[in-house]
Amino acid sequence: MRILITGAAGFLGSHLCDQLLGDGHEVIGMDNFVTGSPDNIAHLANNEKFSFYKRDVSNYIFVPGKVDAILHFASPASPNPLSKSGYFNLPIQTMKAGALGTHNCLGLARTQDARFLLASTSEIYGDPEVHPQVETYAGNVDPVGTRAVYDEAKRFAESLTMAYHRFHNVNTRIVRIFNTYGPRMDLEDGRALPNLLKQALLGQPLTVYGDGGQTRSFCFVNDLVDGIVKLLYSDEHFPVNIGNPIEMTILQFAETINKITGNKAGITYIDDARSARDPQRRQPDITRAHDILNWVPKVDLEEGIRRTIPFFKQKLGIA
Ligand code: UDP
């Protein structure tokens, strides 16, 4: 296939480029570098099967030649208000990438008779009242909350995707991505793993927000990409959760990072770094991914963190 990936220079987009090129496809990357980095795709510069367009997907997009599939991964994605690249500080771009960007990609998919895969998110469940989160749960999102620019844009994007599927018969997929980590994360984006692993490698105390009792479930990027590619190759049109179902508190997560890195600086608790809308629990129910795609994650947290450390050390310039 000839596959367009928006957000190709981002953390997930760049890993998808690698995986799909590895599967023998031709890949067209698109990114405007608002949150993505040219470094993430620099290794593809001489790959004959890779081409790249610097574009903002919220404007009309055009790609010469036939396109067989479009994966829409362009969006700011970090919720941390302290980060310049988080959606808190890019609110309008975030809504435009999720809403207008999805519309443009669906329009292109329709004219090209291409399949379309939307990168959606566990954030569509908001601060969930159903646990673990199953795809049939409709979520608990505040439309005027500080996370709304991301959550509601992705909810709109899911609705638009289903509308194009039902009304225009576009061959669509929706993946709901849960917390993911690995090499090529932006060390400055303020999310839990970049913040905590960077602090640990620098011998600093890890900043745990609140009492650290809130939970997340962390998936290694290679597992996630494997699930997304399986979904792309499947015929499933309804949303599928992809994420690691092993739930832990953020305090346990921080302690694991300190243990693996041998960091003796401990933990510091920070009260007001996040909005009151920080979801208290998050864990994917991956029954559908298992049954439909025969997918389960394989990399455990310790191994995943060990595989992430060399990239962080390189970025931090430490041996
Ligand atoms: N978190 C933290 N310390 C940090 C960064 C994040 O305790 O330095 C917490 C954050 O409050 C949240 C969890 O880690 O409860 C995951 O945050 P992240 O920004 O990775 O994404 P989210 O899962 O909230 O979308």
Tab-separated table of C-alpha atoms and ligand atoms in Angstrom:
chain	number	residue	atom	x	y	z
A	1	MET	CA	0.000	0.000	0.000
A	2	ARG	CA	0.909	3.674	-0.351
A	3	ILE	CA	0.191	5.075	3.122
A	4	LEU	CA	-0.094	8.677	4.325
A	5	ILE	CA	0.738	9.232	8.012
A	6	THR	CA	-0.076	12.619	9.520
A	7	GLY	CA	1.971	13.468	12.589
A	8	ALA	CA	4.737	11.337	11.057
A	9	ALA	CA	7.478	13.183	12.957
A	10	GLY	CA	5.800	12.578	16.290
A	11	PHE	CA	6.479	9.841	18.813
A	12	LEU	CA	3.840	7.376	17.570
A	13	GLY	CA	3.812	8.568	13.946
A	14	SER	CA	7.534	7.945	13.485
A	15	HIS	CA	7.313	4.423	14.928
A	16	LEU	CA	4.383	3.714	12.592
A	17	CYS	CA	6.491	4.896	9.631
A	18	ASP	CA	9.208	2.413	10.623
A	19	GLN	CA	6.780	-0.466	11.095
A	20	LEU	CA	4.866	0.087	7.849
A	21	LEU	CA	8.062	0.582	5.809
A	22	GLY	CA	9.301	-2.640	7.397
A	23	ASP	CA	6.124	-4.370	6.207
A	24	GLY	CA	7.044	-3.328	2.631
A	25	HIS	CA	4.663	-0.380	2.175
A	26	GLU	CA	5.432	3.022	0.708
A	27	VAL	CA	5.001	5.754	3.355
A	28	ILE	CA	4.257	9.448	2.890
A	29	GLY	CA	4.904	11.396	6.092
A	30	MET	CA	3.231	14.713	6.903
A	31	ASP	CA	3.925	16.982	9.878
A	32	ASN	CA	4.140	20.692	10.681
A	33	PHE	CA	6.622	20.154	13.558
A	34	VAL	CA	4.475	21.966	16.132
A	35	THR	CA	5.093	19.075	18.518
A	36	GLY	CA	6.910	16.541	16.307
A	37	SER	CA	10.648	16.642	15.631
A	38	PRO	CA	12.659	16.219	12.389
A	39	ASP	CA	15.060	14.081	14.465
A	40	ASN	CA	12.405	11.352	14.704
A	41	ILE	CA	12.391	10.777	10.933
A	42	ALA	CA	15.970	11.790	10.088
A	43	HIS	CA	16.942	8.116	9.682
A	44	LEU	CA	14.381	7.777	6.856
A	45	ALA	CA	15.831	10.568	4.697
A	46	ASN	CA	17.497	8.176	2.242
A	47	ASN	CA	14.748	5.567	2.222
A	48	GLU	CA	13.325	5.402	-1.334
A	49	LYS	CA	9.971	4.281	-0.029
A	50	PHE	CA	9.609	7.307	2.274
A	51	SER	CA	8.645	10.830	1.272
A	52	PHE	CA	7.753	13.790	3.444
A	53	TYR	CA	5.567	16.906	3.259
A	54	LYS	CA	5.738	19.710	5.813
A	55	ARG	CA	2.059	20.661	6.098
A	56	ASP	CA	-0.549	21.648	8.660
A	57	VAL	CA	-3.364	19.073	8.363
A	58	SER	CA	-5.926	21.594	9.511
A	59	ASN	CA	-5.551	23.222	6.087
A	60	TYR	CA	-6.588	21.518	2.847
A	61	ILE	CA	-4.193	18.638	2.142
A	62	PHE	CA	-3.128	17.213	-1.180
A	63	VAL	CA	-0.779	14.351	-1.991
A	64	PRO	CA	0.176	13.552	-5.603
A	65	GLY	CA	-0.609	10.037	-6.818
A	66	LYS	CA	-2.730	7.239	-5.417
A	67	VAL	CA	-3.108	6.868	-1.661
A	68	ASP	CA	-4.354	3.542	-0.305
A	69	ALA	CA	-4.496	4.328	3.416
A	70	ILE	CA	-4.406	7.378	5.688
A	71	LEU	CA	-3.437	7.254	9.366
A	72	HIS	CA	-4.322	10.486	11.145
A	73	PHE	CA	-1.894	10.902	14.075
A	74	ALA	CA	-1.296	14.664	13.975
A	75	SER	CA	-2.154	16.373	17.272
A	76	PRO	CA	-0.562	17.777	20.393
A	77	ALA	CA	-1.162	15.092	23.027
A	78	SER	CA	0.331	16.047	26.391
A	79	PRO	CA	-2.099	17.332	29.032
A	80	ASN	CA	0.551	18.990	31.207
A	81	PRO	CA	-0.134	22.756	31.609
A	82	LEU	CA	3.550	23.268	32.489
A	83	SER	CA	4.654	22.068	29.028
A	84	LYS	CA	4.887	24.400	26.011
A	85	SER	CA	4.082	21.491	23.668
A	86	GLY	CA	1.078	20.308	25.680
A	87	TYR	CA	-2.439	20.958	24.411
A	88	PHE	CA	-3.155	23.267	27.342
A	89	ASN	CA	-0.826	25.771	25.662
A	90	LEU	CA	-1.864	24.872	22.085
A	91	PRO	CA	-5.643	24.788	22.544
A	92	ILE	CA	-6.782	26.096	19.155
A	93	GLN	CA	-4.234	24.049	17.163
A	94	THR	CA	-5.355	20.966	19.090
A	95	MET	CA	-9.021	21.469	18.247
A	96	LYS	CA	-8.162	22.221	14.616
A	97	ALA	CA	-5.920	19.146	14.219
A	98	GLY	CA	-8.610	16.904	15.730
A	99	ALA	CA	-11.611	18.452	13.992
A	100	LEU	CA	-10.512	20.107	10.715
A	101	GLY	CA	-7.541	17.745	10.301
A	102	THR	CA	-9.786	14.702	10.609
A	103	HIS	CA	-12.243	16.242	8.135
A	104	ASN	CA	-9.470	16.875	5.601
A	105	CYS	CA	-8.093	13.344	5.978
A	106	LEU	CA	-11.544	11.810	5.616
A	107	GLY	CA	-12.176	13.914	2.515
A	108	LEU	CA	-8.918	12.693	1.007
A	109	ALA	CA	-9.749	9.100	1.959
A	110	ARG	CA	-13.115	9.427	0.258
A	111	THR	CA	-11.755	10.798	-3.022
A	112	GLN	CA	-8.918	8.241	-3.024
A	113	ASP	CA	-11.109	5.318	-1.951
A	114	ALA	CA	-8.469	4.805	0.748
A	115	ARG	CA	-8.905	3.239	4.130
A	116	PHE	CA	-8.693	5.656	7.054
A	117	LEU	CA	-7.449	5.060	10.597
A	118	LEU	CA	-8.098	7.628	13.322
A	119	ALA	CA	-5.773	7.927	16.311
A	120	SER	CA	-8.289	8.408	19.082
A	121	THR	CA	-7.574	8.230	22.765
A	122	SER	CA	-8.509	6.972	26.201
A	123	GLU	CA	-9.171	10.658	26.917
A	124	ILE	CA	-12.570	10.279	25.235
A	125	TYR	CA	-13.555	8.412	28.446
A	126	GLY	CA	-12.659	11.532	30.488
A	127	ASP	CA	-12.441	10.875	34.226
A	128	PRO	CA	-14.104	7.482	33.885
A	129	GLU	CA	-16.936	6.197	36.051
A	130	VAL	CA	-16.676	2.725	34.506
A	131	HIS	CA	-13.548	0.723	35.234
A	132	PRO	CA	-11.723	-0.748	33.378
A	133	GLN	CA	-12.815	1.171	30.284
A	134	VAL	CA	-14.709	-0.844	27.692
A	135	GLU	CA	-15.357	0.569	24.220
A	136	THR	CA	-19.119	0.703	24.878
A	137	TYR	CA	-18.601	3.156	27.769
A	138	ALA	CA	-19.529	6.650	26.499
A	139	GLY	CA	-17.265	8.556	28.896
A	140	ASN	CA	-17.368	11.423	31.386
A	141	VAL	CA	-15.929	14.531	29.715
A	142	ASP	CA	-16.530	18.146	30.760
A	143	PRO	CA	-16.880	20.126	27.498
A	144	VAL	CA	-15.517	23.295	29.126
A	145	GLY	CA	-12.831	21.633	31.267
A	146	THR	CA	-9.123	22.295	30.671
A	147	ARG	CA	-8.693	18.949	28.881
A	148	ALA	CA	-11.713	19.531	26.648
A	149	VAL	CA	-9.751	20.877	23.673
A	150	TYR	CA	-8.179	17.464	23.213
A	151	ASP	CA	-10.957	15.226	24.502
A	152	GLU	CA	-13.808	16.878	22.623
A	153	ALA	CA	-11.791	17.221	19.397
A	154	LYS	CA	-11.136	13.472	19.501
A	155	ARG	CA	-14.776	12.736	20.340
A	156	PHE	CA	-15.835	14.891	17.373
A	157	ALA	CA	-13.219	13.111	15.233
A	158	GLU	CA	-14.704	9.713	16.167
A	159	SER	CA	-18.226	10.926	15.304
A	160	LEU	CA	-17.054	12.364	11.985
A	161	THR	CA	-15.212	9.144	11.169
A	162	MET	CA	-18.353	7.078	11.790
A	163	ALA	CA	-20.415	9.582	9.748
A	164	TYR	CA	-18.067	9.177	6.765
A	165	HIS	CA	-18.198	5.434	7.228
A	166	ARG	CA	-21.983	5.234	7.470
A	167	PHE	CA	-22.911	7.952	4.976
A	168	HIS	CA	-20.053	7.832	2.426
A	169	ASN	CA	-19.042	4.222	3.013
A	170	VAL	CA	-15.399	5.165	3.748
A	171	ASN	CA	-13.429	2.177	5.008
A	172	THR	CA	-12.576	3.506	8.501
A	173	ARG	CA	-10.885	2.333	11.717
A	174	ILE	CA	-10.721	3.985	15.154
A	175	VAL	CA	-8.024	3.131	17.693
A	176	ARG	CA	-8.375	4.405	21.254
A	177	ILE	CA	-4.805	4.736	22.473
A	178	PHE	CA	-3.981	4.484	26.187
A	179	ASN	CA	-0.792	5.763	27.884
A	180	THR	CA	2.215	4.764	25.807
A	181	TYR	CA	5.946	5.276	26.304
A	182	GLY	CA	9.244	4.499	24.608
A	183	PRO	CA	12.119	5.987	22.618
A	184	ARG	CA	11.379	9.237	20.705
A	185	MET	CA	9.055	10.673	23.343
A	186	ASP	CA	9.551	14.402	23.715
A	187	LEU	CA	11.557	14.781	26.926
A	188	GLU	CA	9.973	18.192	27.498
A	189	ASP	CA	6.321	17.357	26.903
A	190	GLY	CA	5.585	17.053	30.609
A	191	ARG	CA	4.049	13.595	30.600
A	192	ALA	CA	4.666	11.107	33.353
A	193	LEU	CA	7.331	8.943	31.755
A	194	PRO	CA	9.456	11.699	30.143
A	195	ASN	CA	9.363	13.794	33.313
A	196	LEU	CA	10.104	10.975	35.730
A	197	LEU	CA	12.688	9.089	33.674
A	198	LYS	CA	14.562	12.294	32.872
A	199	GLN	CA	14.569	13.266	36.550
A	200	ALA	CA	15.757	9.796	37.569
A	201	LEU	CA	18.622	9.767	35.057
A	202	LEU	CA	19.716	13.194	36.305
A	203	GLY	CA	19.638	11.971	39.924
A	204	GLN	CA	16.777	14.304	40.883
A	205	PRO	CA	13.695	13.547	43.014
A	206	LEU	CA	10.707	12.423	40.926
A	207	THR	CA	7.790	14.885	40.817
A	208	VAL	CA	4.630	12.963	41.727
A	209	TYR	CA	1.477	15.075	41.346
A	210	GLY	CA	-1.100	14.932	44.141
A	211	ASP	CA	-0.689	11.901	46.405
A	212	GLY	CA	0.305	9.653	43.470
A	213	GLY	CA	-2.741	7.445	44.097
A	214	GLN	CA	-4.157	8.099	40.616
A	215	THR	CA	-3.648	5.138	38.294
A	216	ARG	CA	-2.531	4.602	34.705
A	217	SER	CA	-1.626	1.587	32.569
A	218	PHE	CA	1.532	2.036	30.473
A	219	CYS	CA	2.130	0.352	27.115
A	220	PHE	CA	5.504	0.046	25.368
A	221	VAL	CA	5.433	1.707	21.959
A	222	ASN	CA	6.334	-1.401	19.917
A	223	ASP	CA	3.350	-3.260	21.385
A	224	LEU	CA	1.065	-0.346	20.618
A	225	VAL	CA	2.254	-0.024	17.016
A	226	ASP	CA	1.794	-3.774	16.534
A	227	GLY	CA	-1.855	-3.436	17.664
A	228	ILE	CA	-2.515	-0.406	15.450
A	229	VAL	CA	-1.099	-2.109	12.360
A	230	LYS	CA	-3.223	-5.200	13.063
A	231	LEU	CA	-6.272	-2.929	13.278
A	232	LEU	CA	-5.314	-1.263	9.981
A	233	TYR	CA	-5.180	-4.664	8.289
A	234	SER	CA	-8.496	-5.784	9.858
A	235	ASP	CA	-12.073	-5.006	8.831
A	236	GLU	CA	-13.167	-3.555	12.170
A	237	HIS	CA	-14.980	-0.200	11.993
A	238	PHE	CA	-15.943	0.321	15.626
A	239	PRO	CA	-13.424	1.699	18.161
A	240	VAL	CA	-10.808	-0.656	19.583
A	241	ASN	CA	-8.843	0.063	22.767
A	242	ILE	CA	-5.099	-0.547	22.447
A	243	GLY	CA	-3.043	-0.287	25.623
A	244	ASN	CA	-1.435	-2.313	28.355
A	245	PRO	CA	-4.030	-3.508	30.894
A	246	ILE	CA	-1.617	-3.633	33.855
A	247	GLU	CA	-2.806	-0.805	36.084
A	248	MET	CA	-0.626	0.872	38.718
A	249	THR	CA	-0.578	4.038	40.782
A	250	ILE	CA	1.666	6.865	39.646
A	251	LEU	CA	3.556	6.426	42.926
A	252	GLN	CA	4.261	2.761	42.061
A	253	PHE	CA	5.296	3.875	38.578
A	254	ALA	CA	7.734	6.439	40.016
A	255	GLU	CA	9.156	3.885	42.461
A	256	THR	CA	9.701	1.424	39.606
A	257	ILE	CA	11.631	4.067	37.654
A	258	ASN	CA	13.781	4.898	40.686
A	259	LYS	CA	14.497	1.197	41.214
A	260	ILE	CA	15.478	0.489	37.592
A	261	THR	CA	17.697	3.557	37.295
A	262	GLY	CA	19.181	3.214	40.785
A	263	ASN	CA	18.110	6.787	41.560
A	264	LYS	CA	18.522	7.526	45.266
A	265	ALA	CA	16.910	10.991	45.233
A	266	GLY	CA	13.448	9.643	46.053
A	267	ILE	CA	10.139	11.338	45.377
A	268	THR	CA	8.776	14.838	45.832
A	269	TYR	CA	5.014	15.464	45.993
A	270	ILE	CA	3.661	18.434	44.067
A	271	ASP	CA	0.150	19.629	44.823
A	272	ASP	CA	-1.129	21.913	42.144
A	273	ALA	CA	0.688	21.028	38.945
A	274	ARG	CA	-2.369	19.507	37.292
A	275	SER	CA	-5.981	20.501	36.917
A	276	ALA	CA	-8.669	18.930	39.057
A	277	ARG	CA	-9.663	16.991	35.948
A	278	ASP	CA	-6.635	14.661	36.119
A	279	PRO	CA	-8.420	11.310	35.639
A	280	GLN	CA	-8.212	9.267	38.823
A	281	ARG	CA	-8.166	5.827	37.213
A	282	ARG	CA	-7.382	4.547	33.759
A	283	GLN	CA	-7.095	0.984	32.504
A	284	PRO	CA	-8.089	-0.404	29.121
A	285	ASP	CA	-10.326	-3.414	28.742
A	286	ILE	CA	-8.577	-5.043	25.756
A	287	THR	CA	-11.012	-7.927	25.209
A	288	ARG	CA	-11.999	-6.592	21.790
A	289	ALA	CA	-8.376	-6.142	20.661
A	290	HIS	CA	-7.665	-9.680	21.802
A	291	ASP	CA	-10.735	-11.238	20.186
A	292	ILE	CA	-10.788	-9.274	16.925
A	293	LEU	CA	-7.068	-8.691	16.306
A	294	ASN	CA	-5.542	-11.517	18.341
A	295	TRP	CA	-3.447	-8.799	20.011
A	296	VAL	CA	-2.023	-8.602	23.522
A	297	PRO	CA	0.980	-6.537	24.690
A	298	LYS	CA	4.183	-8.501	25.265
A	299	VAL	CA	6.706	-6.076	26.810
A	300	ASP	CA	6.539	-5.671	30.594
A	301	LEU	CA	7.179	-2.313	32.256
A	302	GLU	CA	10.721	-3.022	33.462
A	303	GLU	CA	11.850	-4.246	30.058
A	304	GLY	CA	10.126	-1.322	28.321
A	305	ILE	CA	11.820	1.227	30.560
A	306	ARG	CA	15.204	-0.439	30.020
A	307	ARG	CA	14.644	-0.229	26.259
A	308	THR	CA	13.756	3.480	26.583
A	309	ILE	CA	16.741	4.546	28.711
A	310	PRO	CA	19.393	4.670	25.922
A	311	PHE	CA	17.324	7.216	23.937
A	312	PHE	CA	16.866	9.380	27.040
A	313	LYS	CA	20.577	9.208	27.877
A	314	GLN	CA	21.478	10.215	24.337
A	315	LYS	CA	19.105	13.217	24.456
A	316	LEU	CA	20.429	14.218	27.869
A	317	GLY	CA	24.017	13.818	26.721
A	318	ILE	CA	24.948	11.376	29.501
A	319	ALA	CA	26.824	8.098	29.121
B	1	UDP	N1	2.296	12.907	36.599
B	1	UDP	C1	3.066	13.050	37.727
B	1	UDP	N2	4.285	13.684	37.643
B	1	UDP	C2	4.751	14.197	36.477
B	1	UDP	C3	3.964	14.051	35.309
B	1	UDP	C4	2.738	13.393	35.400
B	1	UDP	O1	2.687	12.602	38.834
B	1	UDP	O2	5.861	14.770	36.486
B	1	UDP	C5	1.000	12.206	36.703
B	1	UDP	C6	-0.195	13.002	36.185
B	1	UDP	O3	-0.729	13.839	37.207
B	1	UDP	C7	-1.156	11.907	35.786
B	1	UDP	C8	-0.232	10.764	35.356
B	1	UDP	O4	1.044	11.061	35.878
B	1	UDP	O5	-1.926	11.490	36.872
B	1	UDP	C9	-0.119	10.582	33.853
B	1	UDP	O6	0.117	11.827	33.300
B	1	UDP	P1	0.477	12.067	31.773
B	1	UDP	O7	0.797	13.531	31.644
B	1	UDP	O8	1.533	11.125	31.343
B	1	UDP	O9	-0.819	11.765	30.891
B	1	UDP	P2	-2.377	11.450	31.177
B	1	UDP	O10	-2.431	10.011	31.485
B	1	UDP	O11	-2.878	12.287	32.315
B	1	UDP	O12	-3.046	11.778	29.895
